[in-house]
Coordinates of C-alpha atoms and ligand atoms in Angstrom, one line a residue:
X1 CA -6.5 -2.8 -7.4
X2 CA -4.5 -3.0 -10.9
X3 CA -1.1 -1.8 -10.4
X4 CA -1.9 1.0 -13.0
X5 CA -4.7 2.2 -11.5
X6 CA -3.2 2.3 -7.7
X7 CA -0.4 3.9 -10.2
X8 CA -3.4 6.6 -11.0
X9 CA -5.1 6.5 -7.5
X10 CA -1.6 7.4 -6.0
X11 CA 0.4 6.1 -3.8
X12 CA -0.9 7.4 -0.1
X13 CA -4.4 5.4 -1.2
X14 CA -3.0 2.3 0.1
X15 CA -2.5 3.9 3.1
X16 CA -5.9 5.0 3.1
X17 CA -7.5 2.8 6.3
X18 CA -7.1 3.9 10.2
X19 CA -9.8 5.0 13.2
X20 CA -9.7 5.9 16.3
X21 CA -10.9 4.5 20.0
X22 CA -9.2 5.3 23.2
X23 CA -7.2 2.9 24.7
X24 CA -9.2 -0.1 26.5
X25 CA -7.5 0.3 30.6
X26 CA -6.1 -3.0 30.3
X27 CA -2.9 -2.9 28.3
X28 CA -1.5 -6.4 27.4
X29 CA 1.8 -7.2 28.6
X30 CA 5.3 -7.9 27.0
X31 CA 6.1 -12.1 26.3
X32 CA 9.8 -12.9 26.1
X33 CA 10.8 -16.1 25.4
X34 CA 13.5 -18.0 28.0
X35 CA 15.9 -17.8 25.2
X36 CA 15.7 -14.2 24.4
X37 CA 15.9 -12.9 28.1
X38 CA 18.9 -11.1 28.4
X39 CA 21.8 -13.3 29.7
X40 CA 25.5 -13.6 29.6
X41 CA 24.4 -16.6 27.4
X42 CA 22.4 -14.2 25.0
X43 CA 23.0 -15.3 21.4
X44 CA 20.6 -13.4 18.9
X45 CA 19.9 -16.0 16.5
X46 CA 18.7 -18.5 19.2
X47 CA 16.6 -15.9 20.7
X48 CA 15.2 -15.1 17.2
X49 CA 14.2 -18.7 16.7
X50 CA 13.0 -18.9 20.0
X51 CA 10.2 -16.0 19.2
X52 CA 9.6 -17.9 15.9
X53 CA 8.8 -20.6 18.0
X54 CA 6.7 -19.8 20.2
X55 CA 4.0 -19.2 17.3
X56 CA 1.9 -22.4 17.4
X57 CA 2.5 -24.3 14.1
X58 CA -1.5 -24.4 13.2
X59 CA -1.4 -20.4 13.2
X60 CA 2.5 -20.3 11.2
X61 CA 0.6 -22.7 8.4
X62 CA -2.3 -20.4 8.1
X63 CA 0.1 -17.3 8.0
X64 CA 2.1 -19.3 5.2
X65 CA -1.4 -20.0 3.5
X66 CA -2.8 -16.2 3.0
X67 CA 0.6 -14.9 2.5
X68 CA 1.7 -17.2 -0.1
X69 CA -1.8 -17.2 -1.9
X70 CA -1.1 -13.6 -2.6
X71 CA 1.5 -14.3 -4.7
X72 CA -0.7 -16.2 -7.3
X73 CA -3.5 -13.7 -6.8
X74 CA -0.6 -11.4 -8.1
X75 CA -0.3 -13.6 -11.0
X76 CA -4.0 -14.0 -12.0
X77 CA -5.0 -10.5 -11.5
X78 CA -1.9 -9.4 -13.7
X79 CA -3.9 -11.8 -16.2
X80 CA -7.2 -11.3 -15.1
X81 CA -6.8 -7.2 -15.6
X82 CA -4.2 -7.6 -18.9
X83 CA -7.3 -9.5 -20.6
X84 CA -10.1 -7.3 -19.7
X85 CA -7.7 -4.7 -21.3
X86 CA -6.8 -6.3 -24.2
X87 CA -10.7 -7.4 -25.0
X88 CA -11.4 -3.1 -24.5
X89 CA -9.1 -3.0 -27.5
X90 CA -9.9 -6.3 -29.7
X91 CA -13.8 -5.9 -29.3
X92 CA -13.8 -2.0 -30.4
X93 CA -15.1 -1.2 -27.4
X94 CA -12.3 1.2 -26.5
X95 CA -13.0 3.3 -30.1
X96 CA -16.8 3.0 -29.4
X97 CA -16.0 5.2 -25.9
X98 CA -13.8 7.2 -27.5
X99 CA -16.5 7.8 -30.4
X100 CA -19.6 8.2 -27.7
X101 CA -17.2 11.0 -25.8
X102 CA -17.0 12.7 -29.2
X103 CA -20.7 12.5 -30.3
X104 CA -21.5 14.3 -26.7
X105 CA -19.1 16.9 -26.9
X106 CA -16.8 18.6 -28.6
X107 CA -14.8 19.7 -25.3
X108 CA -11.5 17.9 -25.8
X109 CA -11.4 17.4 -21.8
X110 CA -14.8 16.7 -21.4
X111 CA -14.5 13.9 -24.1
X112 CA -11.7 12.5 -22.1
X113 CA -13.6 12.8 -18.6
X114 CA -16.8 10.8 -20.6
X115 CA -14.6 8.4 -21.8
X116 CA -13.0 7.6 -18.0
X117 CA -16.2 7.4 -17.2
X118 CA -17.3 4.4 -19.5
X119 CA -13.9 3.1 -18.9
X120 CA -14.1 3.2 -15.2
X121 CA -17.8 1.5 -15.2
X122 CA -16.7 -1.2 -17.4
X123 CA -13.3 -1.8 -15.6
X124 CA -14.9 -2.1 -11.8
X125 CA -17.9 -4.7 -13.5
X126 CA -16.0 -6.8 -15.2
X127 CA -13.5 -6.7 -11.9
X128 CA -16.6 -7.0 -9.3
X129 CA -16.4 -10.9 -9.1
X130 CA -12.2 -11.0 -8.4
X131 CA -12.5 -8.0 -5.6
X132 CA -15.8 -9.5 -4.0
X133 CA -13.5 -12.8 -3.8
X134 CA -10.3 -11.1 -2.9
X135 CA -11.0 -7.9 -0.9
X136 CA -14.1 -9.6 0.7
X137 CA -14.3 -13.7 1.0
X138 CA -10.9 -14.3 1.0
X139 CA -10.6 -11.6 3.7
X140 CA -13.0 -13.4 5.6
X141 CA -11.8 -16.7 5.2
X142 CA -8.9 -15.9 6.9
X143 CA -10.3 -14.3 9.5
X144 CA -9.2 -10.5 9.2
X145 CA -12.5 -9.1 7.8
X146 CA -14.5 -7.5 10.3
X147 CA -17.8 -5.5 7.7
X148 CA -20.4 -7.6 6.7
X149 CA -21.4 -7.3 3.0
X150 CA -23.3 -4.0 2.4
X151 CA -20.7 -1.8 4.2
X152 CA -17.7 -3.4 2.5
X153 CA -19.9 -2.4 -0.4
X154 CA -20.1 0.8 0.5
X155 CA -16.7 1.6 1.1
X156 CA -15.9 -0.3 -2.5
X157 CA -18.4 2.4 -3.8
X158 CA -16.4 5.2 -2.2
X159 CA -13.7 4.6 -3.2
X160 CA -15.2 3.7 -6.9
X161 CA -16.5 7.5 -6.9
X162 CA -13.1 8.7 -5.6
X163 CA -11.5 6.9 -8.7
X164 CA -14.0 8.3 -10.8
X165 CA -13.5 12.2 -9.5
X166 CA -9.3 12.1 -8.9
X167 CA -8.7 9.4 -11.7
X168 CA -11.1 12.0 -14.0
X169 CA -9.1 15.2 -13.2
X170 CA -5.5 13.2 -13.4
X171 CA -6.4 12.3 -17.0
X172 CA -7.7 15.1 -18.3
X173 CA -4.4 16.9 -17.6
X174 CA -2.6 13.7 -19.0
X175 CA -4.3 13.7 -22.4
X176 CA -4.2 17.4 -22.1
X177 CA -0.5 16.9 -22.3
X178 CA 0.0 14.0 -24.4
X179 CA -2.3 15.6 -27.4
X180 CA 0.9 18.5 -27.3
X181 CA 4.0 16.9 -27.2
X182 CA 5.8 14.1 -29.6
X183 CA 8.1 11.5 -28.9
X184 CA 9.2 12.9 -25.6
X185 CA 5.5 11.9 -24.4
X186 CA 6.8 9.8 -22.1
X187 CA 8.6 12.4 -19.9
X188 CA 5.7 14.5 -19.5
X189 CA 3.5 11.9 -18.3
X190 CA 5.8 10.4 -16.0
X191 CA 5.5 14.6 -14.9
X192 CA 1.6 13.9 -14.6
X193 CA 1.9 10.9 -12.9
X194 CA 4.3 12.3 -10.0
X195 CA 2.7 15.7 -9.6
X196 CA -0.1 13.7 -9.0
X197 CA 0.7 11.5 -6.6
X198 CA 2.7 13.9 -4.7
X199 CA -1.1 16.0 -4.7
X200 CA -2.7 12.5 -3.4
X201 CA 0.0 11.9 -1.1
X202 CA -1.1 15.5 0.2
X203 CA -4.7 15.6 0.7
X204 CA -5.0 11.6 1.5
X205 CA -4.8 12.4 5.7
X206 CA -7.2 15.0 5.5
X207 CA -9.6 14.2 2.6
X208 CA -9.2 10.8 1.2
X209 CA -8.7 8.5 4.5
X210 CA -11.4 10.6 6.2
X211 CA -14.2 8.8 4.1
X212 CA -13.1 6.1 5.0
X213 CA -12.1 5.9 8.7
X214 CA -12.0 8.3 11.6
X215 CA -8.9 9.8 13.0
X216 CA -8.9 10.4 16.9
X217 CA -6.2 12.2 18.8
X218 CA -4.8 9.7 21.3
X219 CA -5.5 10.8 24.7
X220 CA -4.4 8.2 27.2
X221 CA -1.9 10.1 28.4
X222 CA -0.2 6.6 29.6
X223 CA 0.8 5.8 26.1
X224 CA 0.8 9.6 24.8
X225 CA 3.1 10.9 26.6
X226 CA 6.1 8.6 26.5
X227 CA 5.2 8.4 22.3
X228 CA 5.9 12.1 22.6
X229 CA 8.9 12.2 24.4
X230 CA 10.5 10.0 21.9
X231 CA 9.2 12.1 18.8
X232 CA 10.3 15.4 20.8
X233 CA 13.7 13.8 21.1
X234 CA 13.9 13.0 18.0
X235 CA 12.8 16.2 16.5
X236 CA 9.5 15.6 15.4
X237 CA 7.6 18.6 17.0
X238 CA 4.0 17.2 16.6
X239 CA 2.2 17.3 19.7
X240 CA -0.5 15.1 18.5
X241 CA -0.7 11.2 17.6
X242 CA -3.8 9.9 15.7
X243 CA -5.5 6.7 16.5
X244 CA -7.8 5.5 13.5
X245 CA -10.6 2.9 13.7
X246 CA -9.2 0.4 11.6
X247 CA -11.1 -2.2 12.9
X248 CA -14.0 -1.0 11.4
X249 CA -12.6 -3.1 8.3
X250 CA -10.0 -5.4 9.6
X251 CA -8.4 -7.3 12.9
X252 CA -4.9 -6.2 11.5
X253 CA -2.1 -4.5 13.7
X254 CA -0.5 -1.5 11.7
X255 CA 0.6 1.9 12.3
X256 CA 1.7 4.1 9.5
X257 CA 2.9 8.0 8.5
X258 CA 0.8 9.7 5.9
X259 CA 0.2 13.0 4.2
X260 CA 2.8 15.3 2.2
X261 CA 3.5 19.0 2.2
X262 CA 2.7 19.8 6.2
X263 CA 0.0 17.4 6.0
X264 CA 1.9 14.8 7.4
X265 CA 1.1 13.1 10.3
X266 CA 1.7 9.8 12.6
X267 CA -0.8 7.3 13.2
X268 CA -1.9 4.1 15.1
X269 CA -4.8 2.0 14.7
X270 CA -7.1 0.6 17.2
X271 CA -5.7 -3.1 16.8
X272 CA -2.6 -2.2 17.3
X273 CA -3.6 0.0 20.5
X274 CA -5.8 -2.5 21.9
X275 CA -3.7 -5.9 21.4
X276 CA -0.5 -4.3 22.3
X277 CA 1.7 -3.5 25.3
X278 CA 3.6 -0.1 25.5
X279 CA 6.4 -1.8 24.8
X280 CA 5.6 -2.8 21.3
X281 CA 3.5 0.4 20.9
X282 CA 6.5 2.2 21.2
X283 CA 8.6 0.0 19.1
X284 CA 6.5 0.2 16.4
X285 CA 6.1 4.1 16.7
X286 CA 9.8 4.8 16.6
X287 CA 9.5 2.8 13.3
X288 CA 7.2 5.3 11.9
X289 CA 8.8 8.1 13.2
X290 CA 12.0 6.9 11.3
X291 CA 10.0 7.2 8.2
X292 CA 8.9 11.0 9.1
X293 CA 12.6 12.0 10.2
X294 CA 14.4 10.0 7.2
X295 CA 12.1 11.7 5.1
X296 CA 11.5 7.9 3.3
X297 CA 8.0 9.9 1.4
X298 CA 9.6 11.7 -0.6
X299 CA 12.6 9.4 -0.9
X300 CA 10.2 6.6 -1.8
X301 CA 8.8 9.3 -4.6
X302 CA 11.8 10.1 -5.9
X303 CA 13.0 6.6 -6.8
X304 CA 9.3 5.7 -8.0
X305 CA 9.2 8.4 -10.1
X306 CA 12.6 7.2 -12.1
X307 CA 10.8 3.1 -12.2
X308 CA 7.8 4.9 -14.0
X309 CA 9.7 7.0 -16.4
X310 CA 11.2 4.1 -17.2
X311 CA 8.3 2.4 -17.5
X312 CA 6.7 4.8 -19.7
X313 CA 9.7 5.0 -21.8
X314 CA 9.2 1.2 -22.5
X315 CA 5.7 1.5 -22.6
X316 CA 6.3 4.0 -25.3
X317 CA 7.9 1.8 -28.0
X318 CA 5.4 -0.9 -27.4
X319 CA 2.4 1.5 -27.9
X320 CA 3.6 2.7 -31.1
X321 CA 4.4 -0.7 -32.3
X322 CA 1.1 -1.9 -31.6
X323 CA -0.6 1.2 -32.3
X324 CA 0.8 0.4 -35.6
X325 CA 0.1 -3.0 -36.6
X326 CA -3.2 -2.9 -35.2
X327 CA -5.1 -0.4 -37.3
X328 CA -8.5 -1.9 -36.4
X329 CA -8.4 -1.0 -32.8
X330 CA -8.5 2.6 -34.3
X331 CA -6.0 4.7 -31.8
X332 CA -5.2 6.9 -34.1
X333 CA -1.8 8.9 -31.6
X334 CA -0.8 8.6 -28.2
X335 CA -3.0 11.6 -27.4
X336 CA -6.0 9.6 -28.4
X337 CA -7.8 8.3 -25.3
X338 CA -9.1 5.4 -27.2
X339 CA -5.4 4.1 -26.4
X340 CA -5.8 4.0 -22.9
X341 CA -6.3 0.5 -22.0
X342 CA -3.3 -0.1 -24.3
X343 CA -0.8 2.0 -22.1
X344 CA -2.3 0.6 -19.2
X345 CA -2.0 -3.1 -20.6
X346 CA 1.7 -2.3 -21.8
X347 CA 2.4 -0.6 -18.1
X348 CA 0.7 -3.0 -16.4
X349 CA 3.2 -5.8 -17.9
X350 CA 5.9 -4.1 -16.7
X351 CA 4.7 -3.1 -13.5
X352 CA 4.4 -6.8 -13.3
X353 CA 7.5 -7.7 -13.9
X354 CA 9.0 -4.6 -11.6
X355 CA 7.5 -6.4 -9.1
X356 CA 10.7 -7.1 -6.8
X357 CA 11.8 -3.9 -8.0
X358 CA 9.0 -2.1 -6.3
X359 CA 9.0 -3.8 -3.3
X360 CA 12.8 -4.2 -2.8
X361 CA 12.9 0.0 -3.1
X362 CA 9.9 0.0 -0.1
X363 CA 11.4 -2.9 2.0
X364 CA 14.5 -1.1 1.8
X365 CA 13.5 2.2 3.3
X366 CA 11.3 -0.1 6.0
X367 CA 14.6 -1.5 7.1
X368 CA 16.0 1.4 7.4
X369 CA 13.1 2.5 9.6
X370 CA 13.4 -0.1 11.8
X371 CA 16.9 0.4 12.5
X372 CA 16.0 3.8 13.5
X373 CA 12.9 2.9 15.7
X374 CA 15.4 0.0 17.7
X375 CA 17.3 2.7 18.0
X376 CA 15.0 5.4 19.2
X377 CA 12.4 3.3 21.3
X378 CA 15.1 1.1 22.9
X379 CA 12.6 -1.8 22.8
X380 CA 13.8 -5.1 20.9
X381 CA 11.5 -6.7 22.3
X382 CA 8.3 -5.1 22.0
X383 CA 9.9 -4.9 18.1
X384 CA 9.8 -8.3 18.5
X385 CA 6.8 -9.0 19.6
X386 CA 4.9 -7.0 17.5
X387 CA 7.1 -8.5 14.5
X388 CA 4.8 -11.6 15.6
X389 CA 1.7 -10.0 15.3
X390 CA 2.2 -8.4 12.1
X391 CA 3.3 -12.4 11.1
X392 CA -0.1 -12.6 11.2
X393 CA -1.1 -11.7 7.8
X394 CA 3.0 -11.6 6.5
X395 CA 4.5 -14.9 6.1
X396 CA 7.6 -14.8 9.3
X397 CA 10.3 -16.8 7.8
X398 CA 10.2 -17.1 4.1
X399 CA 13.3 -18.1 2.0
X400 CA 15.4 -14.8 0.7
X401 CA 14.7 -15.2 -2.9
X402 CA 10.9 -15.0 -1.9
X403 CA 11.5 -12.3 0.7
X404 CA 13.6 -10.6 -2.2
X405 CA 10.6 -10.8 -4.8
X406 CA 7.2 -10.5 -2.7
X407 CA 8.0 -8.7 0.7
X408 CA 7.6 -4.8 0.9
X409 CA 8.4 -5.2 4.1
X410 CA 11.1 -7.1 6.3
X411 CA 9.7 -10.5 7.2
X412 CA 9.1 -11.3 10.9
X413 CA 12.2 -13.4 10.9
X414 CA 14.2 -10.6 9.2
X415 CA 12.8 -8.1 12.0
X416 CA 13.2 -10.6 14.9
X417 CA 16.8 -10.9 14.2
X418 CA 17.4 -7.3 13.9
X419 CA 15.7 -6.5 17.0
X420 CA 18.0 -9.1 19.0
X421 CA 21.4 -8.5 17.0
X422 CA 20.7 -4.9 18.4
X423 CA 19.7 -6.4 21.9
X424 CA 22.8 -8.4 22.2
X425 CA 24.8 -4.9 21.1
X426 CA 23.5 -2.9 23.2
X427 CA 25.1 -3.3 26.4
X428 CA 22.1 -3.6 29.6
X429 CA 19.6 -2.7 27.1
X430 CA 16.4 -4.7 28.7
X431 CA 17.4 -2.0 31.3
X432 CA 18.0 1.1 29.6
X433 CA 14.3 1.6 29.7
X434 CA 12.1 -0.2 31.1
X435 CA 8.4 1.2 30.5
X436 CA 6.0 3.2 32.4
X437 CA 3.0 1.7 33.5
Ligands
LIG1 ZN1 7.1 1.2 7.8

């Protein structure tokens, strides 16, 4: 997806995959390496590198491979999606929609939901070949992909129509606005953007994600209840914990918090449940529970919220200028929605270039999530362990400059290390808790 449009889409969307199975009765168990049993000998760094190690090289290279692929699929769909834009503009195309909408209507709003519309078609046709190869080969290629072709087809088509409805009602209040105000445009649609993803963030658990997946409450009571006690403790007073059939799409491991504004809730997906032991279960549910109790949602809107004013306040002088000096793509204000693939070219160049930005604000608040969920699970090595797992589809030890620019997440190597710095801190902590079968 175009960073504009998951801009648009809002930001809970790319949370929008879980489902839920109960948990198979044989639960894996916990693999510590010699090196990172607890000793009077225990140094974290070796112990980290021994975890490292123990991932045969054959399945580190393949990691390295998909990971580090993404970052020139970064690069050509910033190019790919910046030239489909800029040929709306050059061609006419974009005034031709504009002039259609108008010809059909003479309902400002309507015109602007007609012209989404046309947009929106031509956007996800001349797209269809990258995401087919992206979001469905590639997927495959590296093993994760778990739908044949029609359903992943399906689901594309869902969430095409959910683009088409959301997308449709966010920019009808956006041009609403923008065919109003003057200079300070900016402002107010950086207003539109945020109201609007706070309202996607809100529904997304109990609308959006739905469509997709199927949450279950978990019910094996032998991973429910001590997931419980740790969110009780912790002051989370949700008695339930969702398990969503992710593998429906995909052989990933994750876990995540969604929804806003007493929608929000925990949840697990199958993978995870199914690959894991408790003790990583847990790890990686204190993680998200950090995210619920250091309110990072709304922390992580906040400080998006001032990147895209910024980036609207850029965006701004560029669309004037061009707006300007190219009279023959015939925008004739900001207001006019015949200049929409120009705001979403100019914004797409600077989300680009954000790029560490944006991920350095999420990796930041993941950190501080895992700090909590070491803390509150007491289980560095089921972090560990499942550190490995999500190394999977993350590369585990890149260098920092590359963790600094492309990881929205600590990498393995990153989490390892934290897990066993806080092992070698914590006095007896391989004993503090050892987990309930
Ligand atoms: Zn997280």
């Amino acid at each position: 997806m175009r960073p504009w449009r998951r801009l648009i889409a809002g930001a809970a969307f790319a949370a929008a995959m879980l489902v839920g199975v109960s948990a198979s009765a044989q639960t894996p168990s916990l693999q510590i390496p010699a090196a990172a049993q607890a000793s009077a000998a225990f140094d974290p760094v070796r112990a980290t590198n021994a975890y490292l190690a123990s991932v045969p090289p054959e399945k580190k290279a393949r990691s390295d491979a998909y990971f580090e692929g993404g970052y020139w699929l970064q690069l050509w769909g910033f190019l790919y999606g910046a030239a489909i834009l800029y040929a709306l503009l050059a061609s006419g195309w974009s005034a031709a929609m504009r002039d259609r909408a108008e010809r059909l209507t003479r309902r400002r709003p309507v015109q602007t939901l007609i012209y989404w519309f046309q947009f929106n078609v031509v956007l996800a046709l001349a797209t269809f070949p990258w995401t087919v190869y992206t979001d469905f080969f590639r997927e495959h290629q590296y093993g994760f992909a778990t739908q044949t072709f029609w359903p992943w087809l399906w689901d594309q088509t869902k969430g095409f129509g959910l683009a088409l409805v959301l997308g449709g009602l966010a920019l009808m209040v956006l041009y609403g606005v923008l065919r109003r105000v003057g200079r300070s445009w900016w402002l107010w649609a950086t207003g539109v953007v945020v109201a609007f993803n706070v309202l996607v963030a809100a529904i997304a658990p109990v609308f959006i994600v739905p469509l997709f997946n199927t949450y279950t409450r978990l019910t094996d009571a032998r991973i429910r209840d001590p997931i419980l006690r740790m969110a009780h403790a912790n002051g989370i007073a949700s008695d339930d914990v969702y398990v969503v059939d992710q593998s429906r799409q995909t052989t990933r491991v994750s876990a995540n918090v969604s929804g806003l504004l007493g929608t929000q809730r925990i949840s697990l997906n199958d993978n995870l449940l199914r690959r894991c032991s408790l003790e990583e279960i847990e790890a990686v549910l204190g993680h998200e529970m950090g995210h619920y109790v250091l309110n990072h949602l709304a922390k992580n809107l906040v400080e998006t919220s001032i990147v895209v004013a910024i980036g609207f306040a850029l965006v701004g002088v560029g669309f004037e200028r061009m707006r300007q000096r190219r009279g023959d793509w015939r925008i004739s204000a900001v207001g006019d929605v015949a200049g929409l693939p120009l705001i979403a070219l100019l914004f797409s160049i600077y989300a680009f270039a954000a790029t560490p930005i944006n991920n350095t604000i999420v990796r930041e608040t993941e950190y501080e999530a895992d700090m909590f969920g070491l803390n509150a699970a007491r289980q560095p090595d089921g972090f560990a362990n499942a550190a490995l797992k999500l190394g999977e589809y993350r590369k585990l030890a890149p260098g920092p400059i590359e963790e600094f620019i492309f990881f929205d997440h600590p990498s393995g190597r990153t989490r390892i290390f934290s897990a066993m710095r806080w092992k070698a801190g914590t006095p007896s902590a391989s004993d503090l808790r050892p987990a309930a079968r």
